[in-house]
CSV table of C-alpha atoms and ligand atoms in Angstrom, one decimal:
chain,number,residue,atom,x,y,z
A,872,UNK,CA,32.5,-35.0,2.7
A,873,UNK,CA,29.5,-32.7,3.2
A,874,UNK,CA,27.8,-31.3,-0.2
A,875,UNK,CA,27.5,-27.6,0.0
A,876,UNK,CA,25.5,-24.8,-1.9
A,877,UNK,CA,26.9,-21.4,-2.6
A,878,UNK,CA,24.9,-18.5,-2.9
A,879,UNK,CA,26.1,-15.3,-4.7
A,880,UNK,CA,24.0,-12.0,-4.4
A,881,UNK,CA,25.7,-9.5,-6.5
A,882,UNK,CA,25.2,-5.9,-6.6
A,883,UNK,CA,26.6,-3.0,-8.3
A,884,UNK,CA,29.4,-2.3,-5.6
A,885,UNK,CA,29.3,-5.5,-3.5
A,886,UNK,CA,29.0,-9.3,-3.6
A,887,UNK,CA,27.4,-11.3,-0.7
A,888,UNK,CA,28.3,-14.9,-0.3
A,889,UNK,CA,26.6,-17.5,1.7
A,890,UNK,CA,27.5,-21.4,1.9
A,891,UNK,CA,25.0,-23.8,3.0
A,892,UNK,CA,25.8,-27.5,3.9
A,893,UNK,CA,23.1,-29.8,2.9
A,894,UNK,CA,22.2,-31.8,5.9
A,895,UNK,CA,19.1,-33.9,5.1
A,896,UNK,CA,16.1,-31.7,4.8
A,897,UNK,CA,17.9,-28.6,6.2
A,898,UNK,CA,20.4,-26.5,5.0
A,899,UNK,CA,23.2,-25.5,7.5
A,900,UNK,CA,24.6,-22.0,7.2
A,901,UNK,CA,28.4,-22.2,6.9
A,902,UNK,CA,31.0,-19.6,5.6
A,903,UNK,CA,29.3,-16.3,4.9
A,904,UNK,CA,30.0,-12.8,4.4
A,905,UNK,CA,30.7,-10.1,1.5
A,906,UNK,CA,33.1,-7.8,-0.5
A,907,UNK,CA,31.7,-4.4,-0.5
A,908,UNK,CA,33.3,-1.0,-1.8
A,909,UNK,CA,34.2,-3.0,-4.5
A,910,UNK,CA,35.3,0.3,-6.7
A,911,UNK,CA,36.2,2.6,-4.0
A,912,UNK,CA,37.7,1.0,-0.9
A,913,UNK,CA,37.1,-2.6,-1.2
A,914,UNK,CA,36.5,-4.6,2.2
A,915,UNK,CA,36.2,-8.4,2.5
A,916,UNK,CA,34.6,-9.7,5.6
A,917,UNK,CA,33.6,-13.6,6.3
A,918,UNK,CA,32.2,-15.5,9.1
A,919,UNK,CA,32.0,-19.1,10.2
A,920,UNK,CA,29.0,-21.2,11.0
A,921,UNK,CA,28.8,-19.7,14.5
A,922,UNK,CA,29.1,-16.5,13.5
A,923,UNK,CA,32.7,-15.6,14.6
A,924,UNK,CA,34.9,-13.7,12.1
A,925,UNK,CA,36.6,-16.2,9.9
A,926,UNK,CA,38.5,-13.7,7.6
A,927,UNK,CA,39.0,-10.1,6.8
A,928,UNK,CA,40.8,-8.0,4.1
A,929,UNK,CA,40.8,-4.2,3.4
A,930,UNK,CA,42.2,-3.1,0.0
A,931,UNK,CA,42.5,0.7,1.0
A,932,UNK,CA,41.0,3.8,-0.6
A,933,UNK,CA,41.4,4.2,-4.4
A,934,UNK,CA,41.9,0.7,-5.0
A,935,UNK,CA,39.3,-0.9,-7.5
A,936,UNK,CA,38.4,-4.5,-7.8
A,937,UNK,CA,36.4,-5.7,-10.7
A,938,UNK,CA,33.4,-8.3,-10.0
A,939,UNK,CA,35.6,-11.0,-11.4
A,940,UNK,CA,38.4,-9.9,-8.9
A,941,UNK,CA,36.0,-10.1,-6.0
A,942,UNK,CA,34.6,-13.7,-7.0
A,943,UNK,CA,38.1,-14.9,-7.4
A,944,UNK,CA,39.2,-13.7,-3.9
A,945,UNK,CA,35.8,-15.3,-2.4
A,946,UNK,CA,36.5,-18.2,-4.1
A,947,UNK,CA,40.1,-18.6,-3.0
A,948,UNK,CA,38.9,-18.0,0.5
A,949,UNK,CA,36.4,-20.8,0.3
A,950,UNK,CA,38.8,-23.2,-1.0
A,951,UNK,CA,41.2,-22.4,1.5
A,952,UNK,CA,38.7,-23.1,4.2
A,953,UNK,CA,36.9,-25.8,2.4
A,954,UNK,CA,37.6,-28.6,4.8
A,955,UNK,CA,35.8,-31.6,3.7
A,956,UNK,CA,33.1,-29.5,1.7
A,957,UNK,CA,32.1,-30.6,-1.7
A,958,UNK,CA,30.4,-27.6,-3.6
A,959,UNK,CA,27.4,-29.0,-5.6
A,960,UNK,CA,26.1,-25.8,-6.8
A,961,UNK,CA,25.9,-22.0,-7.0
A,962,UNK,CA,22.6,-20.3,-6.8
A,963,UNK,CA,22.6,-16.4,-7.8
A,964,UNK,CA,20.0,-13.9,-7.0
A,965,UNK,CA,18.7,-12.3,-10.5
A,966,UNK,CA,16.5,-9.4,-10.1
A,967,UNK,CA,14.6,-9.9,-13.5
A,968,UNK,CA,13.0,-13.0,-14.9
A,969,UNK,CA,10.7,-11.0,-17.2
A,970,UNK,CA,7.5,-12.8,-18.3
A,971,UNK,CA,9.0,-15.8,-19.2
A,972,UNK,CA,10.8,-17.1,-16.1
A,973,UNK,CA,8.3,-17.8,-13.4
A,974,UNK,CA,10.6,-19.9,-11.3
A,975,UNK,CA,14.4,-20.7,-10.8
A,976,UNK,CA,15.9,-22.3,-13.7
A,977,UNK,CA,19.3,-23.9,-14.3
A,978,UNK,CA,21.6,-21.0,-15.6
A,979,UNK,CA,23.0,-22.4,-18.8
A,980,UNK,CA,24.8,-19.9,-21.3
A,981,UNK,CA,21.6,-19.9,-23.3
A,982,UNK,CA,19.5,-18.8,-20.2
A,983,UNK,CA,22.0,-16.3,-19.3
A,984,UNK,CA,22.1,-14.8,-22.6
A,985,UNK,CA,18.1,-14.4,-22.5
A,986,UNK,CA,18.4,-12.9,-19.3
A,987,UNK,CA,20.9,-10.2,-20.3
A,988,UNK,CA,18.2,-9.1,-23.0
A,989,UNK,CA,16.1,-8.1,-19.9
A,990,UNK,CA,18.7,-5.5,-18.8
A,991,UNK,CA,16.8,-2.5,-20.3
A,992,UNK,CA,14.0,-3.4,-17.6
A,993,UNK,CA,16.6,-3.4,-14.4
A,994,UNK,CA,19.7,-1.5,-16.0
A,995,UNK,CA,21.1,-1.1,-12.3
A,996,UNK,CA,20.9,-4.5,-11.2
A,997,UNK,CA,20.3,-7.1,-13.8
A,998,UNK,CA,24.0,-6.9,-15.6
A,999,UNK,CA,25.6,-7.0,-12.1
A,1000,UNK,CA,23.6,-10.1,-11.2
A,1001,UNK,CA,24.4,-12.0,-14.3
A,1002,UNK,CA,28.1,-11.3,-14.4
A,1003,UNK,CA,29.0,-13.8,-11.5
A,1004,UNK,CA,27.2,-16.6,-13.3
A,1005,UNK,CA,29.5,-16.1,-16.6
A,1006,UNK,CA,32.7,-15.7,-14.2
A,1007,UNK,CA,31.8,-18.8,-12.2
A,1008,UNK,CA,30.8,-20.7,-15.5
A,1009,UNK,CA,34.5,-19.8,-16.9
A,1010,UNK,CA,36.0,-20.9,-13.6
A,1011,UNK,CA,33.8,-24.0,-13.3
A,1012,UNK,CA,32.1,-24.9,-16.6
A,1013,UNK,CA,30.6,-28.1,-15.0
A,1014,UNK,CA,29.2,-26.6,-12.0
A,1015,UNK,CA,25.6,-26.2,-11.9
A,1016,UNK,CA,24.4,-22.6,-11.4
A,1017,UNK,CA,20.7,-21.6,-10.6
A,1018,UNK,CA,19.0,-18.3,-11.4
A,1019,UNK,CA,16.5,-17.1,-8.8
A,1020,UNK,CA,14.4,-14.1,-9.6
A,1021,UNK,CA,13.0,-11.7,-7.7
A,1022,UNK,CA,10.1,-11.3,-10.0
A,1023,UNK,CA,9.1,-15.0,-10.0
A,1024,UNK,CA,7.0,-15.0,-6.8
A,1025,UNK,CA,4.5,-12.3,-8.2
A,1026,UNK,CA,3.6,-14.3,-11.3
A,1027,UNK,CA,0.5,-15.7,-9.3
A,1028,UNK,CA,-1.0,-11.9,-9.5
A,1029,UNK,CA,-4.0,-11.7,-11.6
A,1030,UNK,CA,-3.9,-10.0,-15.2
A,1031,UNK,CA,-5.5,-6.9,-13.8
A,1032,UNK,CA,-3.0,-6.5,-11.0
A,1033,UNK,CA,0.0,-6.5,-13.6
A,1034,UNK,CA,-1.6,-4.3,-16.2
A,1035,UNK,CA,-1.0,-0.8,-16.8
A,1036,UNK,CA,-3.7,1.5,-18.5
A,1037,UNK,CA,-1.5,1.9,-21.9
A,1038,UNK,CA,-2.5,0.8,-25.1
A,1039,UNK,CA,-1.7,-2.9,-26.3
A,1040,UNK,CA,1.0,-1.8,-28.5
A,1041,UNK,CA,2.9,-0.8,-25.5
A,1042,UNK,CA,2.1,-3.6,-23.0
A,1043,UNK,CA,2.6,-6.2,-25.7
A,1044,UNK,CA,6.4,-5.3,-25.4
A,1045,UNK,CA,6.6,-6.6,-21.9
A,1046,UNK,CA,5.6,-2.9,-20.2
A,1047,UNK,CA,4.0,-4.4,-17.2
A,1048,UNK,CA,3.8,-4.4,-13.4
A,1049,UNK,CA,6.6,-7.2,-12.3
A,1050,UNK,CA,7.1,-6.6,-8.8
A,1051,UNK,CA,10.4,-7.6,-7.0
A,1052,UNK,CA,11.7,-8.5,-3.7
A,1053,UNK,CA,10.0,-11.7,-4.5
A,1054,UNK,CA,12.6,-13.9,-2.8
A,1055,UNK,CA,12.1,-12.1,0.4
A,1056,UNK,CA,8.3,-12.5,0.2
A,1057,UNK,CA,8.4,-16.0,-0.7
A,1058,UNK,CA,10.9,-16.7,2.2
A,1059,UNK,CA,8.4,-14.9,4.6
A,1060,UNK,CA,5.3,-16.7,3.1
A,1061,UNK,CA,6.9,-19.9,3.9
A,1062,UNK,CA,8.1,-19.1,7.2
A,1063,UNK,CA,4.6,-17.6,8.3
A,1064,UNK,CA,3.0,-21.2,9.1
A,1065,UNK,CA,5.6,-21.3,11.8
A,1066,UNK,CA,4.3,-18.3,13.4
A,1067,UNK,CA,0.6,-17.9,12.9
A,1068,UNK,CA,-2.0,-20.0,10.9
A,1069,UNK,CA,-4.1,-16.9,10.3
A,1070,UNK,CA,-1.2,-14.8,8.7
A,1071,UNK,CA,-0.2,-18.0,6.6
A,1072,UNK,CA,-3.8,-18.9,5.4
A,1073,UNK,CA,-5.2,-15.4,5.1
A,1074,UNK,CA,-4.9,-11.7,3.6
A,1075,UNK,CA,-1.5,-10.6,4.7
A,1076,UNK,CA,0.7,-7.7,3.8
A,1077,UNK,CA,4.2,-7.6,4.2
A,1078,UNK,CA,6.7,-4.7,4.3
A,1079,UNK,CA,10.2,-5.2,3.3
A,1080,UNK,CA,11.7,-2.0,4.5
A,1081,UNK,CA,15.7,-2.4,3.6
A,1082,UNK,CA,17.6,0.4,1.5
A,1083,UNK,CA,15.2,-0.8,-1.1
A,1084,UNK,CA,11.4,-0.9,0.0
A,1085,UNK,CA,8.3,-2.4,-1.1
A,1086,UNK,CA,5.1,-4.2,0.2
A,1087,UNK,CA,3.4,-7.3,-1.2
A,1088,UNK,CA,-0.4,-8.3,-0.7
A,1089,UNK,CA,-0.3,-12.2,-0.1
A,1090,UNK,CA,-3.4,-14.3,0.1
A,1091,UNK,CA,-2.9,-17.6,1.3
A,1092,UNK,CA,0.7,-17.7,0.4
A,1093,UNK,CA,0.4,-16.1,-3.0
A,1094,UNK,CA,1.2,-12.9,-4.1
A,1095,UNK,CA,-1.8,-10.8,-5.3
A,1096,UNK,CA,-0.3,-7.2,-5.6
A,1097,UNK,CA,2.8,-5.4,-4.8
A,1098,UNK,CA,3.9,-1.7,-4.8
A,1099,UNK,CA,6.7,-2.2,-7.2
A,1100,UNK,CA,5.9,-2.2,-10.6
A,1101,UNK,CA,7.8,-2.3,-14.1
A,1102,UNK,CA,10.9,-1.3,-12.2
A,1103,UNK,CA,12.1,-1.5,-8.7
A,1104,UNK,CA,11.9,2.6,-8.5
A,1105,UNK,CA,8.1,2.4,-8.0
A,1106,UNK,CA,5.6,2.6,-5.1
A,1107,UNK,CA,7.2,3.3,-1.7
A,1108,UNK,CA,9.8,5.9,-0.8
A,1109,UNK,CA,13.0,4.2,-0.3
A,1110,UNK,CA,16.6,5.1,0.7
A,1111,UNK,CA,17.7,6.9,-2.5
A,1112,UNK,CA,14.8,6.1,-4.8
A,1113,UNK,CA,11.8,8.2,-5.3
A,1114,UNK,CA,8.8,5.6,-5.4
A,1115,UNK,CA,5.8,6.4,-7.4
A,1116,UNK,CA,5.8,9.4,-9.2
A,1117,UNK,CA,3.4,11.2,-11.3
A,1118,UNK,CA,4.7,10.5,-15.0
A,1119,UNK,CA,3.8,14.0,-15.7
A,1120,UNK,CA,6.9,15.0,-13.4
A,1121,UNK,CA,9.1,12.8,-15.9
A,1122,UNK,CA,7.9,15.1,-18.9
A,1123,UNK,CA,8.5,18.5,-16.8
A,1124,UNK,CA,12.0,17.3,-16.0
A,1125,UNK,CA,12.7,16.6,-19.5
A,1126,UNK,CA,11.1,19.6,-21.1
A,1127,UNK,CA,11.3,22.4,-18.8
A,1128,UNK,CA,14.5,21.5,-16.7
A,1129,UNK,CA,16.1,19.7,-19.8
A,1130,UNK,CA,17.5,16.9,-17.8
A,1131,UNK,CA,19.0,14.1,-19.7
A,1132,UNK,CA,17.8,10.6,-19.3
A,1133,UNK,CA,21.0,9.9,-17.4
A,1134,UNK,CA,20.5,12.8,-15.0
A,1135,UNK,CA,16.8,11.4,-14.4
A,1136,UNK,CA,17.7,8.1,-13.8
A,1137,UNK,CA,20.6,9.3,-11.2
A,1138,UNK,CA,17.9,11.5,-9.4
A,1139,UNK,CA,15.0,8.8,-9.4
A,1140,UNK,CA,17.3,5.9,-8.3
A,1141,UNK,CA,20.2,7.8,-6.5
A,1142,UNK,CA,19.2,11.1,-5.1
A,1143,UNK,CA,15.6,11.0,-4.2
A,1144,UNK,CA,13.9,9.0,-1.5
A,1145,UNK,CA,15.0,9.5,2.1
A,1146,UNK,CA,18.4,10.8,1.0
A,1147,UNK,CA,17.0,13.5,-1.4
A,1148,UNK,CA,13.9,14.6,0.8
A,1149,UNK,CA,16.1,15.0,4.0
A,1150,UNK,CA,19.5,16.4,2.3
A,1151,UNK,CA,20.9,14.7,5.4
A,1152,UNK,CA,21.2,10.8,4.7
A,1153,UNK,CA,19.5,7.8,3.1
A,1154,UNK,CA,20.3,5.6,6.1
A,1155,UNK,CA,17.4,5.4,8.3
A,1156,UNK,CA,19.6,5.2,11.7
A,1157,UNK,CA,21.3,8.4,10.7
A,1158,UNK,CA,17.7,10.1,10.1
A,1159,UNK,CA,16.3,8.6,13.2
A,1160,UNK,CA,19.3,10.3,15.3
A,1161,UNK,CA,19.0,13.7,13.5
A,1162,UNK,CA,17.4,16.8,14.8
A,1163,UNK,CA,17.0,18.4,11.3
A,1164,UNK,CA,13.6,19.4,10.2
A,1165,UNK,CA,14.1,17.8,6.6
A,1166,UNK,CA,15.1,14.7,8.4
A,1167,UNK,CA,11.9,14.4,10.4
A,1168,UNK,CA,9.9,15.4,7.2
A,1169,UNK,CA,11.6,12.6,5.3
A,1170,UNK,CA,10.5,10.2,8.1
A,1171,UNK,CA,7.2,11.4,8.3
A,1172,UNK,CA,6.9,11.1,4.2
A,1173,UNK,CA,8.2,7.7,4.5
A,1174,UNK,CA,5.9,6.3,7.0
A,1175,UNK,CA,3.1,8.5,5.5
A,1176,UNK,CA,3.6,6.6,2.1
A,1177,UNK,CA,3.5,3.2,3.9
A,1178,UNK,CA,0.3,3.9,5.3
A,1179,UNK,CA,-1.4,4.8,1.9
A,1180,UNK,CA,0.1,1.8,0.3
A,1181,UNK,CA,-1.0,-0.5,3.5
A,1182,UNK,CA,-4.6,1.0,2.2
A,1183,UNK,CA,-4.3,0.2,-1.4
A,1184,UNK,CA,-3.0,-3.3,-0.8
A,1185,UNK,CA,-5.9,-4.0,2.1
A,1186,UNK,CA,-8.1,-3.2,-0.8
A,1187,UNK,CA,-6.6,-5.6,-3.2
A,1188,UNK,CA,-6.9,-8.1,-0.4
A,1189,UNK,CA,-10.2,-7.2,0.4
A,1190,UNK,CA,-9.5,-7.2,4.1
A,1191,UNK,CA,-6.5,-7.7,6.1
A,1192,UNK,CA,-5.6,-10.5,8.8
A,1193,UNK,CA,-1.9,-9.7,9.3
A,1194,UNK,CA,0.9,-7.0,8.7
A,1195,UNK,CA,4.5,-8.2,8.6
A,1196,UNK,CA,7.5,-6.1,8.6
A,1197,UNK,CA,10.9,-7.4,7.6
A,1198,UNK,CA,14.4,-6.4,6.1
A,1199,UNK,CA,16.9,-3.9,7.8
A,1200,UNK,CA,14.2,-1.1,8.8
A,1201,UNK,CA,11.3,-3.4,9.2
A,1202,UNK,CA,13.1,-6.0,11.5
A,1203,UNK,CA,14.8,-3.3,13.5
A,1204,UNK,CA,13.4,-0.1,13.8
A,1205,UNK,CA,10.6,0.2,16.3
A,1206,UNK,CA,10.1,3.8,16.0
A,1207,UNK,CA,9.3,3.2,12.1
A,1208,UNK,CA,6.9,0.3,12.8
A,1209,UNK,CA,5.0,2.4,15.5
A,1210,UNK,CA,4.6,5.4,13.2
A,1211,UNK,CA,3.6,3.0,9.9
A,1212,UNK,CA,1.1,1.1,12.3
A,1213,UNK,CA,-0.2,4.3,13.4
A,1214,UNK,CA,-1.0,5.3,9.8
A,1215,UNK,CA,-3.0,2.1,9.5
A,1216,UNK,CA,-4.7,2.2,12.9
A,1217,UNK,CA,-8.1,2.8,11.0
A,1218,UNK,CA,-7.8,-0.8,9.8
A,1219,UNK,CA,-7.8,-1.7,13.6
A,1220,UNK,CA,-4.3,-2.2,13.8
A,1221,UNK,CA,-3.0,-1.9,17.4
A,1222,UNK,CA,0.6,-2.4,18.6
A,1223,UNK,CA,1.9,-3.7,21.8
A,1224,UNK,CA,4.5,-1.1,22.8
A,1225,UNK,CA,6.6,-3.2,25.0
A,1226,UNK,CA,6.6,-6.1,22.2
A,1227,UNK,CA,7.3,-3.8,19.6
A,1228,UNK,CA,10.3,-2.1,21.3
A,1229,UNK,CA,11.6,-5.5,21.9
A,1230,UNK,CA,11.3,-6.5,18.3
A,1231,UNK,CA,9.8,-10.0,19.4
A,1232,UNK,CA,8.0,-11.7,16.3
A,1233,UNK,CA,4.2,-10.7,17.2
A,1234,UNK,CA,4.0,-7.2,18.1
A,1235,UNK,CA,0.5,-6.5,17.8
A,1236,UNK,CA,-1.9,-5.9,20.9
A,1237,UNK,CA,-4.1,-8.9,21.9
A,1238,UNK,CA,-7.1,-6.5,21.1
A,1239,UNK,CA,-5.7,-5.6,17.7
A,1240,UNK,CA,-8.0,-6.7,14.6
A,1241,UNK,CA,-5.1,-7.2,12.5
A,1242,UNK,CA,-2.0,-9.4,13.6
A,1243,UNK,CA,1.4,-7.7,13.3
A,1244,UNK,CA,4.6,-9.4,13.2
A,1245,UNK,CA,8.2,-8.6,12.8
A,1246,UNK,CA,9.9,-11.6,11.0
A,1247,UNK,CA,13.7,-11.4,9.7
A,1248,UNK,CA,14.0,-12.3,6.2
A,1249,UNK,CA,16.7,-14.3,4.4
A,1250,UNK,CA,16.7,-14.3,0.7
A,1251,UNK,CA,20.0,-16.1,0.5
A,1252,UNK,CA,18.3,-19.0,2.0
A,1253,UNK,CA,15.4,-19.0,-0.1
A,1254,UNK,CA,17.8,-19.1,-3.2
A,1255,UNK,CA,19.7,-21.9,-1.5
A,1256,UNK,CA,16.2,-23.9,-1.3
A,1257,UNK,CA,15.3,-23.1,-4.8
A,1258,UNK,CA,18.9,-24.2,-6.1
A,1259,UNK,CA,18.9,-27.5,-4.1
A,1260,UNK,CA,15.4,-28.0,-5.6
A,1261,UNK,CA,16.6,-27.3,-9.2
A,1262,UNK,CA,19.5,-29.6,-8.8
A,1263,UNK,CA,18.0,-32.4,-7.2
A,1264,UNK,CA,15.6,-32.5,-10.1
A,1265,UNK,CA,18.7,-32.8,-12.6
B,1381,ADP,P1,19.5,-3.6,1.8
B,1381,ADP,O1,18.4,-3.2,1.2
B,1381,ADP,O2,20.7,-3.1,1.0
B,1381,ADP,O3,19.6,-5.2,2.1
B,1381,ADP,P2,18.8,-3.7,4.6
B,1381,ADP,O4,17.8,-4.4,4.6
B,1381,ADP,O5,20.0,-3.9,5.6
B,1381,ADP,O6,19.3,-3.2,3.3
B,1381,ADP,O7,18.4,-2.2,5.4
B,1381,ADP,C1,19.1,-1.3,5.2
B,1381,ADP,C2,18.4,0.0,6.1
B,1381,ADP,O8,18.0,-0.5,7.3
B,1381,ADP,C3,19.2,1.2,6.4
B,1381,ADP,O9,18.5,2.5,6.1
B,1381,ADP,C4,19.4,1.0,7.8
B,1381,ADP,O10,19.6,2.5,8.6
B,1381,ADP,C5,18.3,0.5,8.4
B,1381,ADP,N1,18.4,-0.1,9.6
B,1381,ADP,C6,19.3,-1.2,10.2
B,1381,ADP,N2,19.2,-1.2,11.5
B,1381,ADP,C7,18.1,-0.3,11.9
B,1381,ADP,C8,17.9,0.2,13.1
B,1381,ADP,N3,18.1,-0.4,14.5
B,1381,ADP,N4,16.9,1.2,13.4
B,1381,ADP,C9,16.8,1.8,12.1
B,1381,ADP,N5,16.9,1.4,11.0
B,1381,ADP,C10,18.0,0.4,10.7
């Protein structure tokens, strides 16, 4: 009998799952996959530990599955393919832990109710993250579940780095910079000693460039500053989110363009970034393949913003030893890494073109003053590690 941890990472229209076998100190990836397009054309796909396809199902256009339907389907699939595995805990990604939750916790019903109160701080993510915890609790009330937070890694930041220049009457209500993508940054921070002592112990900027994108300044493994703030819409330009915006723009949208708060929310989260600027797509691969002038401008703005924020985070670190690219774009796009690194050439960053094209972990030239790395992230494995630690401590 092998003990297994299941990790669920639920978004607005998708549920990713990964099961990990507890093998001594190691966690061996087992069955994994996802259901995507829950409300439009649901598609389930699963792979076994060798990466071979283990299951697939399509529900067809126009079918809508609830999160509950999705979790029940995943649960049935895992039960059918269980073998001699014994599920000991479920770990969940939860975007917001607020000020209180500074590390992963057992997701009791009381904790979930408290986390629900943070929904106004992350309306597009938090409800979807909490739903699966309640669904699994209803199915298996005695199964330990663990909530792992995207904000927790950043709680090591100094008060200054988390503060907004607003009156205390506002900031005391929890209006501060929380930072996100913490599970990804924590995974990279734990992986860095395998790659470079200097990057692990020194001043490192990690650029998490996926559909959502942010960067984090890490000093000897601890977060000291990040580009995302109160919400996950701040900082870098993203696939469909605008990133940093003069707050005066909001007043203009409200007062002069008479936009509703819903319309503004849709604008800044779903209609801006690469998609909004290019008018072509929010998907970097499509933009890189496009000849449209607006697509080129969108990529130029994307990499310019990364360059500007590298400067800001290097200032927060008072120097720079390493730059790490990760997530979909950061791990896979030599072209975006090349352009982003060029924006930071003044810091002494030089890429090795062949290494960059090959996406091998170390992509800086030997003469570069700053090490540059392309390292795959693994947020689900980080969740599995936290889940194991919480359950072991029970
Ligand atoms: P999420 O934040 O949803 O987990 P990912 O980390 O998978 O997203 O990143 C998705 C982004 O990565 C998309 O913009 C996609 O186009 C981009 N991407 C993936 N592979 C490549 C590639 N080879 N070249 C350029 N962009 C890529």
